XYZ file of C-alpha atoms in Angstrom:
590
model
C -6.862 -22.124 23.222
C -6.669 -24.012 19.949
C -10.408 -24.462 19.555
C -11.145 -20.799 20.221
C -8.591 -19.613 17.689
C -9.778 -22.128 15.081
C -13.397 -21.104 15.564
C -12.380 -17.456 15.214
C -10.487 -18.312 12.054
C -13.478 -20.191 10.604
C -15.809 -17.305 11.435
C -13.526 -14.876 9.609
C -13.160 -17.288 6.707
C -16.906 -17.784 6.245
C -17.406 -14.015 6.461
C -14.788 -13.517 3.696
C -16.592 -16.083 1.506
C -19.832 -14.122 1.905
C -18.120 -10.816 1.129
C -16.408 -12.329 -1.914
C -19.807 -13.530 -3.148
C -21.269 -10.025 -2.702
C -18.293 -8.457 -4.456
C -18.667 -10.710 -7.492
C -22.216 -9.492 -8.073
C -20.911 -6.152 -9.372
C -20.665 -5.457 -13.078
C -17.387 -4.001 -14.262
C -16.532 -2.420 -10.910
C -12.954 -2.856 -9.732
C -13.146 -1.088 -6.362
C -14.585 -2.429 -3.209
C -17.115 -0.042 -1.731
C -19.694 -0.911 -4.405
C -20.587 -4.256 -2.807
C -21.047 -3.015 0.754
C -24.474 -4.398 1.647
C -26.022 -2.404 -1.178
C -29.749 -2.418 -1.890
C -30.919 -1.819 -5.452
C -27.582 -0.241 -6.346
C -27.844 2.223 -3.451
C -25.550 2.294 -0.469
C -27.086 2.055 2.973
C -26.229 4.576 5.686
C -23.118 3.834 7.794
C -25.144 3.059 10.954
C -27.496 0.685 9.093
C -24.565 -0.866 7.248
C -22.908 -1.548 10.593
C -26.032 -3.350 11.821
C -26.201 -5.495 8.670
C -22.521 -6.259 8.954
C -22.870 -7.263 12.610
C -25.775 -9.571 11.737
C -23.749 -11.266 8.995
C -20.733 -11.602 11.317
C -22.886 -13.179 14.052
C -24.380 -15.710 11.617
C -20.896 -16.546 10.308
C -19.694 -17.116 13.888
C -22.676 -19.388 14.561
C -21.932 -21.366 11.394
C -18.275 -21.618 12.445
C -19.294 -23.099 15.798
C -21.354 -25.757 13.981
C -18.521 -26.467 11.552
C -15.765 -26.645 14.204
C -16.269 -30.282 15.398
C -15.983 -31.614 11.847
C -13.013 -29.351 11.199
C -11.182 -30.681 14.267
C -12.049 -34.246 13.328
C -10.747 -33.646 9.816
C -7.458 -32.301 11.185
C -6.993 -35.431 13.286
C -7.914 -37.812 10.440
C -4.931 -39.569 8.817
C -6.834 -40.757 5.721
C -7.266 -37.805 3.300
C -10.520 -39.175 1.860
C -11.988 -39.593 5.344
C -10.831 -36.081 6.258
C -12.669 -34.655 3.222
C -15.764 -36.714 4.064
C -15.822 -35.366 7.623
C -15.471 -31.788 6.390
C -18.259 -32.239 3.833
C -20.498 -33.611 6.562
C -19.633 -30.683 8.805
C -20.370 -28.261 5.981
C -23.804 -29.803 5.509
C -24.472 -29.580 9.258
C -23.352 -25.927 9.350
C -25.136 -24.632 6.264
C -27.872 -27.183 5.497
C -26.429 -28.004 2.064
C -23.517 -29.991 0.717
C -20.594 -27.982 -0.697
C -20.512 -27.983 -4.523
C -18.064 -30.260 -6.238
C -14.885 -28.441 -7.228
C -15.072 -27.341 -10.862
C -11.953 -27.560 -13.049
C -10.023 -24.302 -12.908
C -7.542 -23.032 -15.486
C -3.959 -23.388 -14.366
C -2.864 -20.166 -12.691
C 0.578 -21.102 -11.461
C 2.304 -21.543 -14.813
C 4.449 -18.896 -16.537
C 2.421 -16.176 -18.269
C 2.966 -12.782 -19.887
C 0.539 -9.862 -20.023
C 3.038 -6.961 -20.138
C 5.738 -6.889 -22.839
C 8.629 -4.416 -22.792
C 10.066 -3.786 -26.257
C 8.986 -4.644 -29.781
C 9.609 -8.404 -29.784
C 6.760 -10.265 -31.504
C 4.236 -12.028 -29.264
C 5.051 -15.300 -31.062
C 8.668 -15.071 -29.863
C 7.590 -13.956 -26.394
C 5.397 -17.063 -26.240
C 8.509 -19.144 -25.636
C 8.585 -17.715 -22.097
C 4.964 -18.430 -21.132
C 1.301 -18.132 -22.094
C 0.879 -14.682 -23.665
C -2.244 -12.591 -23.264
C -3.394 -11.546 -26.743
C -4.174 -8.086 -25.288
C -0.800 -7.737 -23.581
C 0.264 -4.179 -22.717
C 3.278 -2.920 -24.673
C 5.872 -0.679 -23.010
C 8.617 1.017 -25.056
C 11.280 2.690 -22.888
C 14.283 3.440 -25.095
C 12.964 3.160 -28.620
C 12.692 5.578 -31.530
C 9.050 6.237 -30.679
C 8.737 5.328 -26.970
C 5.348 5.292 -25.255
C 6.984 5.751 -21.816
C 8.818 8.980 -20.950
C 11.941 8.097 -18.974
C 15.600 9.009 -19.422
C 18.878 8.313 -17.640
C 20.105 11.811 -18.533
C 18.963 13.661 -15.403
C 20.527 11.087 -13.077
C 23.804 11.036 -15.017
C 23.970 14.848 -15.038
C 23.544 14.974 -11.240
C 26.077 12.195 -10.593
C 28.494 13.541 -13.187
C 29.108 10.250 -14.994
C 27.358 7.589 -17.107
C 25.368 4.873 -15.344
C 26.636 1.301 -15.263
C 24.733 -1.040 -17.601
C 23.479 -3.180 -14.666
C 22.200 -0.069 -12.869
C 20.363 0.849 -16.073
C 18.732 -2.585 -15.994
C 17.485 -2.024 -12.446
C 16.071 1.412 -13.292
C 14.383 0.067 -16.425
C 12.861 -2.741 -14.368
C 11.524 -0.261 -11.820
C 9.921 1.845 -14.562
C 8.449 -1.221 -16.302
C 6.927 -2.539 -13.059
C 5.478 0.897 -12.222
C 3.877 1.309 -15.659
C 2.680 -2.302 -15.738
C 0.977 -1.726 -12.399
C -0.839 1.356 -13.716
C -2.159 -0.427 -16.818
C -3.042 -3.859 -15.396
C -6.393 -3.804 -13.624
C -7.548 -6.138 -10.897
C -10.182 -8.835 -11.311
C -13.584 -8.544 -9.641
C -12.291 -10.569 -6.652
C -9.427 -8.003 -6.331
C -6.731 -10.512 -7.307
C -4.341 -9.748 -10.164
C -1.920 -11.634 -12.412
C 1.125 -9.649 -13.504
C 3.396 -11.349 -16.043
C 6.294 -9.169 -17.216
C 8.640 -9.845 -20.132
C 11.545 -7.465 -20.708
C 14.951 -7.400 -22.393
C 17.910 -6.476 -20.164
C 21.628 -5.954 -20.690
C 22.643 -8.610 -18.125
C 20.123 -11.355 -18.876
C 22.106 -14.114 -17.121
C 22.218 -12.247 -13.798
C 18.535 -11.308 -13.919
C 17.348 -14.784 -14.880
C 19.319 -16.212 -11.971
C 17.454 -13.775 -9.677
C 13.963 -14.338 -11.131
C 12.569 -15.617 -7.833
C 13.883 -12.630 -5.866
C 12.408 -10.168 -8.378
C 9.002 -11.877 -8.423
C 8.937 -12.127 -4.621
C 9.656 -8.414 -4.156
C 6.918 -7.380 -6.593
C 4.348 -9.892 -5.301
C 4.953 -8.969 -1.658
C 4.428 -5.280 -2.382
C 1.182 -5.460 -4.370
C -0.255 -8.821 -3.204
C -0.160 -9.979 -6.845
C 0.534 -13.285 -8.589
C 3.762 -12.386 -10.437
C 5.737 -13.976 -13.253
C 8.899 -12.318 -14.674
C 10.946 -13.218 -17.731
C 14.185 -11.675 -18.999
C 15.797 -11.802 -22.444
C 19.094 -10.399 -23.742
C 19.008 -6.787 -24.885
C 21.162 -5.748 -27.823
C 23.469 -3.536 -25.804
C 26.943 -3.987 -24.348
C 27.010 -5.298 -20.767
C 29.841 -3.862 -18.676
C 31.883 -5.985 -16.227
C 30.192 -6.214 -12.818
C 32.220 -5.245 -9.739
C 30.524 -3.076 -7.109
C 31.597 -2.066 -3.600
C 29.655 -0.089 -0.976
C 31.115 2.089 1.782
C 29.740 2.463 5.315
C 30.106 6.204 5.918
C 27.980 9.308 6.494
C 26.707 9.270 2.933
C 23.223 7.911 2.307
C 20.443 7.997 -0.262
C 17.134 9.418 0.998
C 13.974 8.804 -1.030
C 12.086 12.079 -1.246
C 8.495 12.080 -2.515
C 7.459 15.547 -1.376
C 5.100 14.138 1.250
C 4.998 14.904 4.959
C 6.958 11.776 5.932
C 9.753 12.299 3.410
C 10.168 15.908 4.576
C 10.350 14.758 8.198
C 12.840 12.119 7.044
C 15.014 14.752 5.393
C 15.004 16.722 8.673
C 15.875 13.521 10.572
C 18.807 12.786 8.227
C 20.189 16.338 8.392
C 19.787 16.532 12.179
C 21.603 13.165 12.449
C 24.695 14.562 10.745
C 24.309 12.421 7.607
C 25.302 13.452 4.085
C 22.117 12.686 2.106
C 21.601 12.441 -1.638
C 17.861 12.949 -2.215
C 16.165 10.936 -4.973
C 12.650 11.772 -6.202
C 10.234 10.491 -8.827
C 7.495 12.621 -10.346
C 4.852 12.259 -13.030
C 4.138 15.951 -13.687
C 5.611 19.397 -13.113
C 3.217 20.044 -10.220
C 4.790 17.308 -8.080
C 8.289 18.222 -9.258
C 7.645 21.811 -8.151
C 6.626 20.650 -4.674
C 9.794 18.547 -4.325
C 12.139 21.295 -5.549
C 10.487 23.952 -3.378
C 10.866 21.793 -0.252
C 14.527 21.060 -1.003
C 15.081 24.814 -1.472
C 13.459 25.569 1.899
C 15.618 22.935 3.599
C 18.734 24.463 2.039
C 17.691 27.876 3.330
C 16.955 26.685 6.883
C 20.039 24.470 7.200
C 22.363 26.874 5.373
C 23.870 24.267 3.052
C 23.542 23.018 -0.531
C 21.777 19.662 -0.931
C 22.172 17.124 -3.728
C 18.854 16.214 -5.302
C 17.924 14.255 -8.418
C 14.372 14.145 -9.757
C 13.330 11.448 -12.240
C 10.339 11.911 -14.546
C 8.348 8.740 -15.334
C 5.009 8.759 -17.132
C 3.374 7.699 -20.359
C 4.618 9.591 -23.409
C 2.458 12.480 -24.562
C 3.872 12.301 -28.106
C 1.318 11.548 -30.829
C 4.092 9.719 -32.700
C 4.547 7.188 -29.904
C 4.221 3.582 -30.983
C 1.632 1.503 -29.069
C 0.131 4.579 -27.410
C -0.997 3.745 -23.872
C -4.061 5.947 -23.560
C -5.777 6.323 -20.184
C -5.041 3.897 -17.372
C -8.021 1.863 -16.059
C -10.027 3.796 -13.469
C -9.648 2.463 -9.958
C -9.271 3.715 -6.406
C -6.666 0.976 -5.960
C -3.976 2.375 -8.236
C -0.170 2.592 -8.132
C 0.301 -0.316 -5.745
C 3.831 -0.856 -7.060
C 5.145 2.717 -6.995
C 7.386 1.824 -4.040
C 9.203 -0.673 -6.292
C 10.112 2.164 -8.662
C 11.222 4.352 -5.757
C 13.371 1.577 -4.295
C 14.858 0.810 -7.716
C 15.824 4.470 -8.202
C 17.300 4.743 -4.701
C 19.174 1.440 -4.879
C 20.464 2.157 -8.383
C 21.877 5.538 -7.382
C 23.357 4.081 -4.172
C 25.108 1.205 -5.932
C 26.370 3.521 -8.678
C 27.862 5.893 -6.068
C 29.127 3.187 -3.684
C 26.725 4.318 -0.925
C 25.837 1.605 1.580
C 22.459 2.807 2.949
C 19.126 3.814 1.430
C 16.516 5.421 3.698
C 12.829 5.261 2.880
C 10.669 7.331 5.245
C 7.136 6.104 5.902
C 5.138 6.176 9.128
C 4.373 2.738 10.557
C 0.628 2.538 9.770
C 1.086 3.380 6.086
C 4.316 1.355 5.813
C 2.547 -1.839 6.921
C -0.841 -0.828 5.465
C -2.822 -3.889 6.623
C -6.188 -4.654 5.057
C -8.623 -2.551 7.072
C -11.599 -3.660 4.985
C -12.594 -6.481 2.651
C -13.349 -3.709 0.166
C -9.827 -3.190 -1.087
C -6.391 -4.712 -1.576
C -3.859 -2.349 0.011
C -0.282 -2.060 -1.146
C 2.343 -2.935 1.488
C 4.120 0.385 0.700
C 7.215 -0.027 2.935
C 6.439 -3.193 4.898
C 9.517 -4.860 6.474
C 8.842 -7.891 4.257
C 9.048 -5.693 1.150
C 12.303 -4.034 2.218
C 13.831 -7.430 3.051
C 12.771 -8.864 -0.317
C 14.240 -5.878 -2.172
C 17.511 -6.143 -0.244
C 17.670 -9.816 -1.280
C 17.078 -8.798 -4.906
C 19.946 -6.273 -4.856
C 22.312 -8.765 -3.229
C 21.422 -11.501 -5.730
C 21.968 -9.264 -8.774
C 24.723 -6.842 -7.713
C 26.547 -9.042 -5.200
C 26.536 -6.349 -2.468
C 24.693 -5.991 0.842
C 22.788 -2.717 0.574
C 20.991 -1.552 3.751
C 17.433 -0.377 3.070
C 15.869 1.054 6.223
C 12.725 2.864 7.346
C 13.541 4.787 10.550
C 9.844 5.634 11.074
C 8.405 2.105 11.078
C 7.564 2.247 14.818
C 6.172 5.800 14.692
C 2.621 6.950 14.033
C 2.154 9.714 11.491
C 1.391 12.084 14.348
C 4.759 11.275 15.920
C 6.444 11.803 12.536
C 4.670 15.156 12.088
C 5.936 16.117 15.533
C 9.462 16.253 14.083
C 8.336 19.337 12.128
C 6.693 21.107 15.070
C 9.694 23.007 16.397
C 9.637 26.771 15.698
C 12.553 26.731 13.231
C 10.615 24.361 10.943
C 7.137 25.886 11.253
C 5.462 26.347 7.886
C 7.351 23.599 6.059
C 4.606 20.983 6.477
C 2.057 23.130 4.609
C 4.109 22.764 1.426
C 4.033 18.942 1.421
C 1.486 16.753 -0.333
C 0.277 13.419 1.044
C -2.857 12.997 -1.105
C -3.421 9.852 -3.177
C -5.532 11.899 -5.623
C -3.242 14.936 -5.927
C -3.242 14.668 -9.740
C -7.044 15.098 -9.795
C -7.136 18.066 -7.418
C -6.806 20.879 -10.024
C -9.760 19.498 -12.016
C -11.813 18.845 -8.876
C -11.105 22.381 -7.688
C -12.130 23.821 -11.050
C -15.396 21.851 -10.964
C -16.067 23.229 -7.476
C -15.270 26.789 -8.561
C -12.214 27.009 -6.333
C -8.509 27.598 -6.827
C -5.975 24.999 -5.753
C -2.331 25.447 -4.811
C 0.176 22.671 -5.619
C -0.118 21.410 -2.034
C -3.945 21.285 -1.966
C -5.353 17.870 -0.979
C -8.689 16.338 -1.966
C -9.410 15.664 1.738
C -11.309 12.397 1.227
C -8.666 9.721 0.548
C -7.194 7.614 3.354
C -3.784 9.420 3.441
C -5.639 12.728 3.828
C -7.632 11.380 6.794
C -4.508 9.950 8.448
C -2.601 13.175 7.785
C -5.261 15.349 9.397
C -5.305 13.130 12.491
C -1.504 13.394 12.586
C -1.537 17.188 12.371
C -4.115 17.284 15.168
C -1.864 15.114 17.344
C 1.270 17.163 16.554
C -0.418 20.505 17.285
C 0.007 21.607 13.644
C -3.680 21.765 12.672
C -3.508 25.458 11.753
C -0.196 25.007 9.886
C -1.513 22.320 7.530
C -2.091 22.402 3.787
C -5.544 23.164 2.359
C -8.223 20.529 1.612
C -10.958 20.671 -1.022
C -13.311 18.698 1.214
C -13.391 19.004 4.995
C -14.915 15.666 6.033
C -15.086 16.822 9.653
C -17.229 19.876 8.936
C -19.125 18.909 5.767
C -20.785 15.692 6.924
C -23.356 14.526 5.800
C -22.791 16.349 2.472
C -20.124 13.794 1.441
C -20.020 11.237 -1.348
C -21.336 7.866 -0.240
C -18.064 6.096 -1.071
C -16.251 8.606 1.157
C -18.627 7.797 4.034
C -18.035 4.071 3.569
C -14.242 4.511 3.484
C -14.381 6.541 6.707
C -16.662 3.990 8.355
C -14.320 1.170 7.343
C -11.253 2.872 8.756
C -12.844 4.027 11.999
C -14.230 0.525 12.524
C -10.750 -0.902 11.990
C -9.247 1.548 14.492
C -11.938 0.680 17.027
C -11.192 -3.038 16.613
C -7.448 -2.389 17.045
C -8.226 -0.772 20.391
C -10.651 -3.445 21.562
C -8.922 -6.699 20.570
C -6.195 -8.495 22.474
C -2.948 -9.452 20.689
C -4.228 -12.772 19.315
C -7.439 -11.206 18.035
C -5.573 -8.287 16.483
C -3.153 -10.553 14.590
C -6.143 -12.548 13.324
C -7.773 -9.304 12.159
C -4.559 -7.938 10.603
C -1.956 -10.658 9.875
C 0.298 -8.018 8.274
C 1.216 -6.922 11.814
C 2.874 -10.295 12.412
C 6.399 -9.595 11.150
C 9.200 -12.158 11.346
C 11.973 -10.249 9.589
C 15.374 -9.699 11.182
C 15.438 -6.491 13.188
C 11.642 -6.102 13.264
C 9.759 -6.280 16.584
C 6.153 -7.451 16.092
C 5.099 -6.320 19.579
C 6.378 -2.794 18.965
C 4.477 -2.750 15.671
C 1.267 -3.742 17.467
C 1.832 -1.042 20.100
C 2.438 1.487 17.325
C -0.817 0.555 15.604
C -2.765 0.856 18.849
C -1.284 4.339 19.339
C -2.263 5.175 15.747
C -5.843 3.985 16.313
C -6.127 6.222 19.370
C -4.633 9.111 17.384
C -7.267 8.789 14.647
C -10.265 8.279 16.939
C -9.264 11.188 19.210
C -9.050 13.501 16.199
C -12.478 12.527 14.886
C -14.052 12.883 18.323
C -12.548 16.354 18.720
C -12.954 17.712 15.188
C -16.086 16.108 13.701
C -19.359 18.028 13.669
C -22.366 16.801 15.744
C -24.022 15.079 12.762
C -20.839 13.101 12.099
C -20.435 12.086 15.740
C -24.041 10.932 15.890
C -23.833 8.879 12.667
C -20.552 7.218 13.676
C -21.295 6.857 17.387
C -20.849 3.028 17.353
C -17.169 3.384 16.381
C -16.401 6.731 17.983
C -17.399 5.565 21.472
C -14.985 6.754 24.148
C -11.911 4.499 24.381
C -10.635 3.080 27.671
C -7.671 4.871 29.206
C -4.285 3.197 28.958
C -3.315 0.300 26.739
C -4.123 -2.611 29.022
C -6.064 -5.355 27.247
C -8.823 -7.088 29.198
C -9.875 -10.552 28.160
C -13.545 -11.277 27.505
C -14.070 -13.088 30.859
C -12.566 -10.081 32.686
C -14.938 -7.701 30.941
C -17.857 -9.979 31.751
C -16.990 -10.018 35.483
C -16.679 -6.243 35.445
C -20.100 -5.960 33.812
C -21.608 -8.319 36.398
C -20.201 -6.177 39.227
C -21.748 -3.073 37.643
C -25.107 -4.835 37.334
C -24.953 -5.952 40.983
């Protein structure tokens, strides 16, 4: 009922306040695991951390129960001052102290700029909003650019010059991607991203400011402000038309899902144009090798365009970017660049559909821990916002779809399990830290192939569970660290990440629908064509997939340490309410 849900909400809310307080105690740390119930800068063991966490959760629930009567009374109060007075009284009853008076906060909802594209002076940029004196400069098409990106490869593949409005979209995608890499998050994991950039069609982009900001903010959970000015370049007349035929654009990253997506598109009789982005030759080599293997197995030539985007390595570059801030929460906005590349190519070629292939759990990517702010990757909200952006700017209805949104990664991997495709999966790379793997391998005295994974990041863990489910365990890529066999000789942050994710999966299995949506609101999707119940079912299947893999593959020390979350799951997917479980327990006791 209402009171139960409100009390649950208050318990979660108080818990988040406590976690936020713990997180803010860190000094210069921008990732989450550092605050996890640490003692004298040392992490506690996963089992002990679970006990501390449970104690804090219980105390937060008790405080919520004490606060609930005042909360309900405040909701029913028509006089705002009386409502506040009731809530303050309830706060004092719940915590034994009065809440502090609100301190004045700097305005955070006004226009601001902390990333500037081009060489315009900050004084002139100031006309668009408050400018950060340390704003990041991005130069894309200048005499001495600090960002390496060119339209040439795309134009060579398509056989003609790009339209000026398509160039704007691609430039925007690159600017957002680079801004994301060089704008770090605050200690509370929030981030302000204010982008100023010149474009060829300033009127069209300024009219679509809200759509652009919404698409970026939805993807990275950021507070976004965007500003466009006229670029000194001729703007061509705008008149685009898209055809509904067998042609499509398929985004191709070189990961397991994009390879399975390419197989899906070819098996479906579509005529795909594959679009990739890469930041070094290692990733480009993976993408080209996979396309070559697909051509060999399907006996046909495939169109593929790869786009290089990275900081410039030239010593002559103006405003050299240097190293991006260190963080385990990096590249939250890479999907925006991918979508911009795919949509730009599609609109240029008159193609009506863009396919992005991402398994459901990673596409939605709900917050599985208070320790991090996950990107939404390919969430239905993100795809809908980007479709709205394209329609507002180009005046066409481009379909952007993810055919794998209701599939677990294990189900996606199963598409590659048939004999004719055996061996392809081993050449893909799903690792978040792939760019670090050569150095990590060298430090460990090992050699690494282009498809070697670090083995400790979340995509690696999900991938290994998927390969276990698909029966492809022995056909997988190599991993520098085998978390299943090497426990407890793992980094402490790796142990905490595993504990967080296994705990989340266990909760997904145990909670009913209302409790699960309270735990992970990202599963509540109200976009056209999206079925929230199917998404919940998919996530429950994913949780079972992960837990089954860890139970089967982890060594005895691992299973003992993580016993509270690896406990055997109930068969089937039926959800029992708490009273039902209590009656069952009473019958067992009797």
